[in-house]
CSV table of C-alpha atoms and ligand atoms in Angstrom, one decimal:
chain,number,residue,atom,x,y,z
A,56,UNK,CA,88.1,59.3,-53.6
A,57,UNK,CA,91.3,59.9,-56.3
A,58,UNK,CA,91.0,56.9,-58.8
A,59,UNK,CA,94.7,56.6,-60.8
A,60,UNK,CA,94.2,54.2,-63.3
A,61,UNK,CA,94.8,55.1,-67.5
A,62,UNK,CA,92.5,51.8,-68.9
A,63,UNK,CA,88.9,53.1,-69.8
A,64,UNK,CA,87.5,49.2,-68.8
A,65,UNK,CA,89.3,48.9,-65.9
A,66,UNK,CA,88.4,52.1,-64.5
A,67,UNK,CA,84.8,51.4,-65.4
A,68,UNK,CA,84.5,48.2,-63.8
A,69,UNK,CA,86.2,50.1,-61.0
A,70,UNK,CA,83.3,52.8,-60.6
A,71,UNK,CA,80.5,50.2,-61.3
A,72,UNK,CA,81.7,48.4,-58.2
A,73,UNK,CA,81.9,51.3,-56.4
A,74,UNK,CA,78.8,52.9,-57.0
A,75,UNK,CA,77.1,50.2,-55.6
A,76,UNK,CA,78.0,50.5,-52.4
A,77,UNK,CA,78.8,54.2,-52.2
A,78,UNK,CA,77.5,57.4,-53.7
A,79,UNK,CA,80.8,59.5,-52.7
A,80,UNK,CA,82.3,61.5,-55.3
A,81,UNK,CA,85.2,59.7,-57.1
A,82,UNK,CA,87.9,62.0,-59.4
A,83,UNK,CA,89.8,60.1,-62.0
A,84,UNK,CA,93.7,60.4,-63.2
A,85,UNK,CA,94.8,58.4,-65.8
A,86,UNK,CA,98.4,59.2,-64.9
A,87,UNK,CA,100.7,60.7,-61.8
A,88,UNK,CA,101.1,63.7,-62.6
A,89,UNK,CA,97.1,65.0,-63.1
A,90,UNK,CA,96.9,62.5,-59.7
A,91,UNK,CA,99.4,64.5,-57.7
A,92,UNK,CA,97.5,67.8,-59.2
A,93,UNK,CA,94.5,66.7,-57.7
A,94,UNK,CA,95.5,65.1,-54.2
A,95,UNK,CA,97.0,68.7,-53.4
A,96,UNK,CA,94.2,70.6,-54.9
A,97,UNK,CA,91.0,68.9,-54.1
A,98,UNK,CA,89.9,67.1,-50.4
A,99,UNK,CA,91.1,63.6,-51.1
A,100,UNK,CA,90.2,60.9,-48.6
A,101,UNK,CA,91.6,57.7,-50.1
A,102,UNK,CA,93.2,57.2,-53.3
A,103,UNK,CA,93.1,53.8,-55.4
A,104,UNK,CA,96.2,53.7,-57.7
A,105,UNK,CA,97.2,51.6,-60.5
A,106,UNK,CA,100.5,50.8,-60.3
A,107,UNK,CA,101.3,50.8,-64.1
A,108,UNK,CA,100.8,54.2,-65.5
A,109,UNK,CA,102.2,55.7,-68.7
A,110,UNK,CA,104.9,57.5,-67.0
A,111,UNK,CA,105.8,55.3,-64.1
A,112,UNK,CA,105.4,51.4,-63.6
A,113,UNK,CA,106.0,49.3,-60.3
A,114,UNK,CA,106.4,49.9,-56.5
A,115,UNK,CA,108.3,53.3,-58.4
A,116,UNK,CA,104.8,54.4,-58.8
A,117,UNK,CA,103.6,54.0,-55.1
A,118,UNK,CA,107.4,55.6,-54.0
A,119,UNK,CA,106.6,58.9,-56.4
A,120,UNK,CA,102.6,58.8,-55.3
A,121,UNK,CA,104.0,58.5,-51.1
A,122,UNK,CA,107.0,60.9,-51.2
A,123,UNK,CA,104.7,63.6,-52.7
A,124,UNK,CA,101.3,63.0,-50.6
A,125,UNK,CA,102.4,61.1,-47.3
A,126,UNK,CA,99.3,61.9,-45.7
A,127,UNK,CA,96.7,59.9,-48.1
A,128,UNK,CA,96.1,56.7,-47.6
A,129,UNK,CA,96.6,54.1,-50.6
A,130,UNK,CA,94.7,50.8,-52.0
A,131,UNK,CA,97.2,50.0,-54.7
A,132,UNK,CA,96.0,48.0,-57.9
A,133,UNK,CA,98.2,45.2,-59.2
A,134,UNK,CA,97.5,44.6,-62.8
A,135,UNK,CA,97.9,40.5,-61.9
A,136,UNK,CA,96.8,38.8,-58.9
A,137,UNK,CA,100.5,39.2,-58.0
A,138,UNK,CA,100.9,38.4,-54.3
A,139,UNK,CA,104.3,39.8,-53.9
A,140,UNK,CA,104.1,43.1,-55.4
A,141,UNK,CA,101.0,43.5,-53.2
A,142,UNK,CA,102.9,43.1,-50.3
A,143,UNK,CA,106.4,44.8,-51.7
A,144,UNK,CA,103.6,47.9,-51.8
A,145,UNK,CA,102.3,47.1,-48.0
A,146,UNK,CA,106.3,47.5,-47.0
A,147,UNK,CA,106.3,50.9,-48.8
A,148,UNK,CA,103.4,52.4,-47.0
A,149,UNK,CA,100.0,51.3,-49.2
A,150,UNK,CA,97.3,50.5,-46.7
A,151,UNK,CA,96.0,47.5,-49.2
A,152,UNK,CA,96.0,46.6,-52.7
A,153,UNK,CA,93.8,44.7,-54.8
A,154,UNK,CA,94.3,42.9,-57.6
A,155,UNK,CA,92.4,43.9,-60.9
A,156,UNK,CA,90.6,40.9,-61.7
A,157,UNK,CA,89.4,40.2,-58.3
A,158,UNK,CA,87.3,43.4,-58.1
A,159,UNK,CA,83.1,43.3,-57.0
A,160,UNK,CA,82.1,45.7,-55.3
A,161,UNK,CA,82.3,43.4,-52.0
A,162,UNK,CA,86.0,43.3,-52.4
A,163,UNK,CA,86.1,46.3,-53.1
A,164,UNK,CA,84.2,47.8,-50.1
A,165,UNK,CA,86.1,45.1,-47.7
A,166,UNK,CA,89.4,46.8,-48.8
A,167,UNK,CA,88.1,50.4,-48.6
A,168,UNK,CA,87.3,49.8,-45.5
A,169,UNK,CA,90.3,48.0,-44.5
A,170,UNK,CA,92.7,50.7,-45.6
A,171,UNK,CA,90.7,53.4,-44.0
A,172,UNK,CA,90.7,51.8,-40.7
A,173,UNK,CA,94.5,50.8,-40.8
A,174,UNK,CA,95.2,54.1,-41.6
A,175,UNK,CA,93.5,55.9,-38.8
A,176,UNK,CA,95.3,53.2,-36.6
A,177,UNK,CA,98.3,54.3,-38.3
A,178,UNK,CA,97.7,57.7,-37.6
A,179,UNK,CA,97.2,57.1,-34.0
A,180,UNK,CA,100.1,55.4,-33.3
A,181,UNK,CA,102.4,58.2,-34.8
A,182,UNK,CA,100.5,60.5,-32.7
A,183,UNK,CA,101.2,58.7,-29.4
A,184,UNK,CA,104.9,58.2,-30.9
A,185,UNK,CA,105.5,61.7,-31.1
A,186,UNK,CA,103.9,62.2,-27.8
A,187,UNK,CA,105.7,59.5,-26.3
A,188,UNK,CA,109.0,61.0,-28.1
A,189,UNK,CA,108.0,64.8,-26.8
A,190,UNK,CA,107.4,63.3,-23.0
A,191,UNK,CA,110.5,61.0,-23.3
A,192,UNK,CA,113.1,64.3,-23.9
A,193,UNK,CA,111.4,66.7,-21.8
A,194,UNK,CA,110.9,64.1,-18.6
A,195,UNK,CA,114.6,63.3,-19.1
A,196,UNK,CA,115.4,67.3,-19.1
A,197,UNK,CA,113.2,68.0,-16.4
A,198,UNK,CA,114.3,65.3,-14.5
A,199,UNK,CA,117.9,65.8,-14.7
A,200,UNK,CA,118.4,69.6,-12.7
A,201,UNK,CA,116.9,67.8,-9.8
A,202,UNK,CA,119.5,64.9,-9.8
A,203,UNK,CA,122.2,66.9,-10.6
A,204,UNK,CA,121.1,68.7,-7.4
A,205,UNK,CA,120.5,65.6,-5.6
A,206,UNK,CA,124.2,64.9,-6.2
A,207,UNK,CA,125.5,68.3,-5.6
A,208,UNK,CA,124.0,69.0,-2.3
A,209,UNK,CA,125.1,65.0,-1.4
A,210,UNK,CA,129.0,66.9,-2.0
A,211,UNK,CA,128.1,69.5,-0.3
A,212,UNK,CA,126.8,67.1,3.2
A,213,UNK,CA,129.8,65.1,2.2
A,214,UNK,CA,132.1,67.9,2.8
A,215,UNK,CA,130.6,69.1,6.1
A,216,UNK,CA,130.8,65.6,7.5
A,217,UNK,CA,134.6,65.3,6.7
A,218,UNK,CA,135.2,68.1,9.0
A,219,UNK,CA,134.2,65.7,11.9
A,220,UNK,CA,130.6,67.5,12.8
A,221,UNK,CA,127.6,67.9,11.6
A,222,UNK,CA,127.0,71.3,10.6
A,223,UNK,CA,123.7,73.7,10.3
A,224,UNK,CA,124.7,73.8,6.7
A,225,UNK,CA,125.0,70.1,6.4
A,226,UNK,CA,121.3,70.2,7.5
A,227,UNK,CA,120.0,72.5,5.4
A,228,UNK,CA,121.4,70.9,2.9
A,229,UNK,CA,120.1,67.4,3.6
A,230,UNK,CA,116.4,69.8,3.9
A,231,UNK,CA,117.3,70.8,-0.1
A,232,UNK,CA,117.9,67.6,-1.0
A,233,UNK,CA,114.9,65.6,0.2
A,234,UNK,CA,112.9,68.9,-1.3
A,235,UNK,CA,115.1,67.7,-4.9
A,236,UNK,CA,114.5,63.9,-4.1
A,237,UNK,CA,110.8,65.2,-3.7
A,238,UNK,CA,110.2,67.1,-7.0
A,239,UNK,CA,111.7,64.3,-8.7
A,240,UNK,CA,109.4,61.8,-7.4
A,241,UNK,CA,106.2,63.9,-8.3
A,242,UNK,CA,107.6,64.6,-11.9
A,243,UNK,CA,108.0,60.9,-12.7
A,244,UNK,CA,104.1,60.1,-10.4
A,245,UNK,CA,102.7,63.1,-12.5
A,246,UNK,CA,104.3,61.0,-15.9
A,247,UNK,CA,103.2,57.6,-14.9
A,248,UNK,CA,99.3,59.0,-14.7
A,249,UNK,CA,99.4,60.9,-17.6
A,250,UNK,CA,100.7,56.9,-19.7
A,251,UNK,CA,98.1,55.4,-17.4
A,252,UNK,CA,95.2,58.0,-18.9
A,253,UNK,CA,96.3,56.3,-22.8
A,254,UNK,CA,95.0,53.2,-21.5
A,255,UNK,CA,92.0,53.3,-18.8
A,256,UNK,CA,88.8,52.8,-20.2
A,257,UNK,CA,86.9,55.2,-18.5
A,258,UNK,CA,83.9,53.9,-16.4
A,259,UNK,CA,81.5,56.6,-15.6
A,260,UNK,CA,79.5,56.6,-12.0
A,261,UNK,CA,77.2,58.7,-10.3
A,262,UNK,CA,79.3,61.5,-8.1
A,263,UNK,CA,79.1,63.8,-5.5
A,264,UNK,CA,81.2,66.7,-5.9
A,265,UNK,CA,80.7,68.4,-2.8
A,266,UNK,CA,82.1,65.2,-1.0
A,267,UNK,CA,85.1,64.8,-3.6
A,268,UNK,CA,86.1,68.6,-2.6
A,269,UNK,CA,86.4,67.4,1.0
A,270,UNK,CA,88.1,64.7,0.3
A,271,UNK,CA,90.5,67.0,-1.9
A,272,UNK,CA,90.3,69.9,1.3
A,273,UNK,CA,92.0,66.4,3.7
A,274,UNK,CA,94.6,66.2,1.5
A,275,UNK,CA,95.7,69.9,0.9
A,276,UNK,CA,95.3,70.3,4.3
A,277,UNK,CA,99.1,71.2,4.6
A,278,UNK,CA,99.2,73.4,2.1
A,279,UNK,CA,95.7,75.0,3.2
A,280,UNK,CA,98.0,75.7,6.4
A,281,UNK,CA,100.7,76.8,4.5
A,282,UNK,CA,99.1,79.2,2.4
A,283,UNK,CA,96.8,80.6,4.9
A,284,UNK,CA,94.3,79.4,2.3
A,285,UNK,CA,90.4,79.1,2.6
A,286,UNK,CA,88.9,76.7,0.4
A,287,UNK,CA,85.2,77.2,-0.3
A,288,UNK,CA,82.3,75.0,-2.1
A,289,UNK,CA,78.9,76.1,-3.0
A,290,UNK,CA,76.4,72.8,-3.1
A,291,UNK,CA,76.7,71.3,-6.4
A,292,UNK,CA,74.4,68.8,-7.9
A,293,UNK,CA,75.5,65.4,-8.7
A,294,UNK,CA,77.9,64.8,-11.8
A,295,UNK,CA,78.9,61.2,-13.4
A,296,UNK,CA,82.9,60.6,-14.1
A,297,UNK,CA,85.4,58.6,-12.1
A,298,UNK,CA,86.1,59.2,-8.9
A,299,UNK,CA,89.4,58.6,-8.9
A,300,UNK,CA,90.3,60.9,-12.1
A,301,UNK,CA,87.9,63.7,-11.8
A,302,UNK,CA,89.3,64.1,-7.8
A,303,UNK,CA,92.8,64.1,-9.3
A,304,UNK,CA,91.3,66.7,-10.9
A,305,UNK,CA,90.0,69.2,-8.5
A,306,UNK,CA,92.8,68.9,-6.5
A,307,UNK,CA,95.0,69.9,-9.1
A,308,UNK,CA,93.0,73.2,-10.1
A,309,UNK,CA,92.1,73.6,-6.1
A,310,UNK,CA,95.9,73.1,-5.8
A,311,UNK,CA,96.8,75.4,-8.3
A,312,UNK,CA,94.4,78.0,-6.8
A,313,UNK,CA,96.4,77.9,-4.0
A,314,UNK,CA,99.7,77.7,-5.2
A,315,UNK,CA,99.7,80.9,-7.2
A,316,UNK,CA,98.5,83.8,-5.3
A,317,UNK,CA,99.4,86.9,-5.0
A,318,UNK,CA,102.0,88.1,-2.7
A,319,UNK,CA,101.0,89.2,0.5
A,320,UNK,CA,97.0,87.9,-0.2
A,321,UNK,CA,96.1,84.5,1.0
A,322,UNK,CA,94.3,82.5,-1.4
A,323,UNK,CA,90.7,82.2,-1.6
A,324,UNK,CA,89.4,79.2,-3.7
A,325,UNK,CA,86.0,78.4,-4.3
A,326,UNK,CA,84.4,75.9,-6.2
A,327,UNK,CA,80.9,76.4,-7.7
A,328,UNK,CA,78.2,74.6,-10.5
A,329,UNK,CA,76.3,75.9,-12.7
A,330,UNK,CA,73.9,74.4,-16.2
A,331,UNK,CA,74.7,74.7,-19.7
A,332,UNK,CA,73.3,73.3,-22.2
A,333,UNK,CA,72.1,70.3,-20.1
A,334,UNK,CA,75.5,70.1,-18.6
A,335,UNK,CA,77.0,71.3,-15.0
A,336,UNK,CA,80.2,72.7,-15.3
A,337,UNK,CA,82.4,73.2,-12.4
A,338,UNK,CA,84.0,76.2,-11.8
A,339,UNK,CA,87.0,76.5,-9.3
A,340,UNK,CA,87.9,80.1,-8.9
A,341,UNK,CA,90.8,81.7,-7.0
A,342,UNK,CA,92.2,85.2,-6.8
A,343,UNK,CA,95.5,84.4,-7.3
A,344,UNK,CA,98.2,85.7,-9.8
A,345,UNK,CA,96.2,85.1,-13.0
A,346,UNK,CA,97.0,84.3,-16.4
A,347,UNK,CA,97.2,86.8,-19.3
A,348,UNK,CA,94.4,86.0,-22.0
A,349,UNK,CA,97.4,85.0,-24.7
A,350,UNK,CA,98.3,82.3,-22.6
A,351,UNK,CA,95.1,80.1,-21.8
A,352,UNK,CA,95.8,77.6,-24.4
A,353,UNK,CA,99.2,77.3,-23.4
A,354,UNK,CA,99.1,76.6,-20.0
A,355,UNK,CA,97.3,72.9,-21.4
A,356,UNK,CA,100.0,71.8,-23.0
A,357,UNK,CA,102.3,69.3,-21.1
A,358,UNK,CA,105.7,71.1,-19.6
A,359,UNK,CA,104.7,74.5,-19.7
A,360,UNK,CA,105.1,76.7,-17.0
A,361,UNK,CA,104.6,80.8,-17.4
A,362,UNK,CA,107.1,83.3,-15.9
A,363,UNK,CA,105.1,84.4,-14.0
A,364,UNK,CA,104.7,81.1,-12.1
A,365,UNK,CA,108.7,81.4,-11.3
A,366,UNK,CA,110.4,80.3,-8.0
A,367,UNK,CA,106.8,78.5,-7.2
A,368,UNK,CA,107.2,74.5,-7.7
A,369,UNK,CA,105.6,72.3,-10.1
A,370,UNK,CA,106.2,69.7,-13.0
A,371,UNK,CA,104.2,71.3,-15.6
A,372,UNK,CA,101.8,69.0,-15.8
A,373,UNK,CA,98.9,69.0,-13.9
A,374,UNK,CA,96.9,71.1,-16.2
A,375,UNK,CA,97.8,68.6,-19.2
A,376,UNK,CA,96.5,65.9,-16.8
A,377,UNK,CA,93.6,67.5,-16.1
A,378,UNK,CA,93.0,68.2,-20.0
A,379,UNK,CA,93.4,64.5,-20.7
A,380,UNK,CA,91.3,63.5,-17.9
A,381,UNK,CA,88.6,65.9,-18.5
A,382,UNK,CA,88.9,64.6,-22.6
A,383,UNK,CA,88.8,60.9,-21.9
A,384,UNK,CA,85.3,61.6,-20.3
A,385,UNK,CA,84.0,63.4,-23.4
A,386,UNK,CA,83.9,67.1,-21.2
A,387,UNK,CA,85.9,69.8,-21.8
A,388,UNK,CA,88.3,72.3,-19.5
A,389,UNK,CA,88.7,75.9,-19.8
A,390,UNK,CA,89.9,79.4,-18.1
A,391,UNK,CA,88.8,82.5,-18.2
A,392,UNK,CA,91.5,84.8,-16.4
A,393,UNK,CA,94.1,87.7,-16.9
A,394,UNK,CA,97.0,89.2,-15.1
A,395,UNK,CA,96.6,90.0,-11.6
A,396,UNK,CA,92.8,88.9,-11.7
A,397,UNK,CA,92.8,85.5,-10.5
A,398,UNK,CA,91.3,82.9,-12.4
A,399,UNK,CA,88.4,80.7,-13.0
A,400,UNK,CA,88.5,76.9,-14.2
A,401,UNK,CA,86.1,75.5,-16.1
A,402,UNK,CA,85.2,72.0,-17.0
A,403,UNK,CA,82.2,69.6,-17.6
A,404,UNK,CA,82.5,65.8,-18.1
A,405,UNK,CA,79.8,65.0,-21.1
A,406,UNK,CA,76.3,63.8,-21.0
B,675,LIG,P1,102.6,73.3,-12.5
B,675,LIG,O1,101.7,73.9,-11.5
B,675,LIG,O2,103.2,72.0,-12.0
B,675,LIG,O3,103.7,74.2,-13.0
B,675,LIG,P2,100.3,73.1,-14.2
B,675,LIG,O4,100.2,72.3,-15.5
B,675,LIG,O5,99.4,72.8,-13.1
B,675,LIG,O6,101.8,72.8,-13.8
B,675,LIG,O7,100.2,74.6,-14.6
B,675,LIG,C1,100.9,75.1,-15.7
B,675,LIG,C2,101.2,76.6,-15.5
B,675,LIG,O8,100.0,77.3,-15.6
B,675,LIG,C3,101.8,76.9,-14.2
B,675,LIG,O9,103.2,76.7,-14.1
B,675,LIG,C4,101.4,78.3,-14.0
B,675,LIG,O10,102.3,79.2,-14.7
B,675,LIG,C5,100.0,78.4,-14.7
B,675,LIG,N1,98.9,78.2,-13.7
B,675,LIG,C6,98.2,77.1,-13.5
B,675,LIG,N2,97.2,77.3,-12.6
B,675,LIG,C7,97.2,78.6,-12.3
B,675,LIG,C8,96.4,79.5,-11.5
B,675,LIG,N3,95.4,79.0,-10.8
B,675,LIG,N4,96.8,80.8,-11.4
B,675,LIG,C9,97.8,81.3,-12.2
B,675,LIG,N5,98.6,80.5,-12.9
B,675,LIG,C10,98.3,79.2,-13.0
């Protein structure tokens, strides 16, 4: 904890409080610039500042103290129990203040605490702001190339029909733009589960993963066909999740696994368990197209696809599903893979 206050009393009565409650290790400035030495220098948690310092009085010294550490979080300490500066200093970004005479080391705890929990609050939100801004752009980008198809191959029927017949290429036209219409409607299904994730509380049951694989196997079936895929599952033990997500799940990877193979090879996808560390993890290996090594963090992150994927159809975003999924169960996910070597899927769902 950074304490920024100049009076010798007031910084006493400050630490007295404090040490009652707490035995954490509390620096002290007595004026902004030693304070701003320190909060870049040493790991700062919290910092309580006095607002009138030798240098700078006011809300000026909360605007100095914020533009140069944004990322602290801030009791400020009025010198009277004035109720408006407090909340002047709220506007500006302080988490809490406290007035001076008011100070025991109940208040003081009460407002620790406060300002440490609004904060992380604080930090959450911007989090899922910048997601929500990151998923916003690319979903609109993404979206449009398959609406600006939609609307070119609608032309193109258009102009076939004016001739008076319909022709094969007004067919396989109206063929390209259901496939459009299609991608379209899985990007925006794909985005609507991964807003969904942000607010399930997940509600872990007993499951049998050997029967969610067959469920998963029904539902591929056409692109088992297509594919000239085989899909095959060892017998795994039971694992606790939600049915619902951790299905979603294996059908993406089994999905995936059959998606990028190798030219000329049908796909081979088989799903295994094994124990670690008083987990299972389920594997789901295929011996598809692979991913080079430099690119198994990457593949996680919402909206990526690798060149290697090209002219084979997707949103970019099952894997970042998956990740979320596997995350709001406490597990984690994984590859292991590399170019031309197929790859194997890990993930485990907690304890
Ligand atoms: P999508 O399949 O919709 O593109 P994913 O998030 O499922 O999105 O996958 C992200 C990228 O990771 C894919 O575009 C592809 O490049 C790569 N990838 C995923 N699974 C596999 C796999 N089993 N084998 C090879 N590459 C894969």
């Amino acid at each position: 904890m950074l304490l920024v206050e100049d009076n010798d009393d007031h910084a006493e009565l400050f630490v007295l409080s404090a040490r009652s409650f707490s035995e954490a290790n509390i620096t002290r400035a007595t004026n902004l610039t030693d304070a701003l030495r320190i909060a870049k220098s040493q790991p700062v948690n919290l910092a309580i500042l006095d607002l009138g310092l030798p240098e700078t009085v006011g809300l000026d010294t909360l605007s100095l103290f914020l533009q140069n550490c944004p990322s602290l979080p801030i009791v400020v300490l009025t010198a009277i129990s004035d109720l408006n500066l407090g909340e002047e200093a709220l506007k500006l970004g302080a988490m809490d203040f406290l007035s001076k005479e008011e100070i025991t080391p109940r208040t003081l705890l009460r407002s620790i605490r406060y300002a440490m929990e609004r904060w992380a609050q604080k930090c959450k939100l911007e989090d899922s702001l910048a997601d929500l801004q990151y998923f916003g752009s690319m979903a609109a980008h993404d979206l449009v190339s398959p609406l600006d198809a939609i609307q070119g191959f609608a032309q193109l029927i258009e102009l076939e029909l004016s001739k008076g017949k319909i022709t094969t290429e007004a067919w396989e036209c109206l063929d390209l733009l259901r496939s459009s219409a299609k991608r379209s409607i899985n990007l925006v299904r794909d985005l609507q589960k991964l807003s969904s994730l942000g607010r399930k509380a997940i509600v872990k049951e007993k499951l049998d993963p050997n029967s969610l694989v067959e469920d998963v196997c029904t539902t591929l079936r056409e692109t088992i066909k297509e594919t000239k895929g085989t899909v095959e599952a060892m017998d795994m033990p039971p694992i606790r999740g939600d049915a619902g997500l951790v299905c979603h799940v294996l059908q993406n990877l089994i999905g995936n696994g059959l998606k990028y193979s190798r030219d000329g090879i049908p796909p081979v996808v088989k799903i295994s368990s094994s124990q670690e560390d008083g987990l299972t993890v389920i594997c789901v290996e295929d011996n598809g197209i692979g991913i080079d090594e430099d690119h198994s963090t990457r593949i996680f992150l919402p909206f990526e696809r690798l060149a290697s994927s090209k002219g084979t159809k997707g949103s970019g975003l099952g894997l970042s599903i998956c990740k979320k999924i596997v995350e709001a169960h406490d597990g984690e996910i994984w590859i292991e893979s590399s170019l031309d070597q197929g790859s194997r899927f890990f993930f485990h769902l907690g304890c």
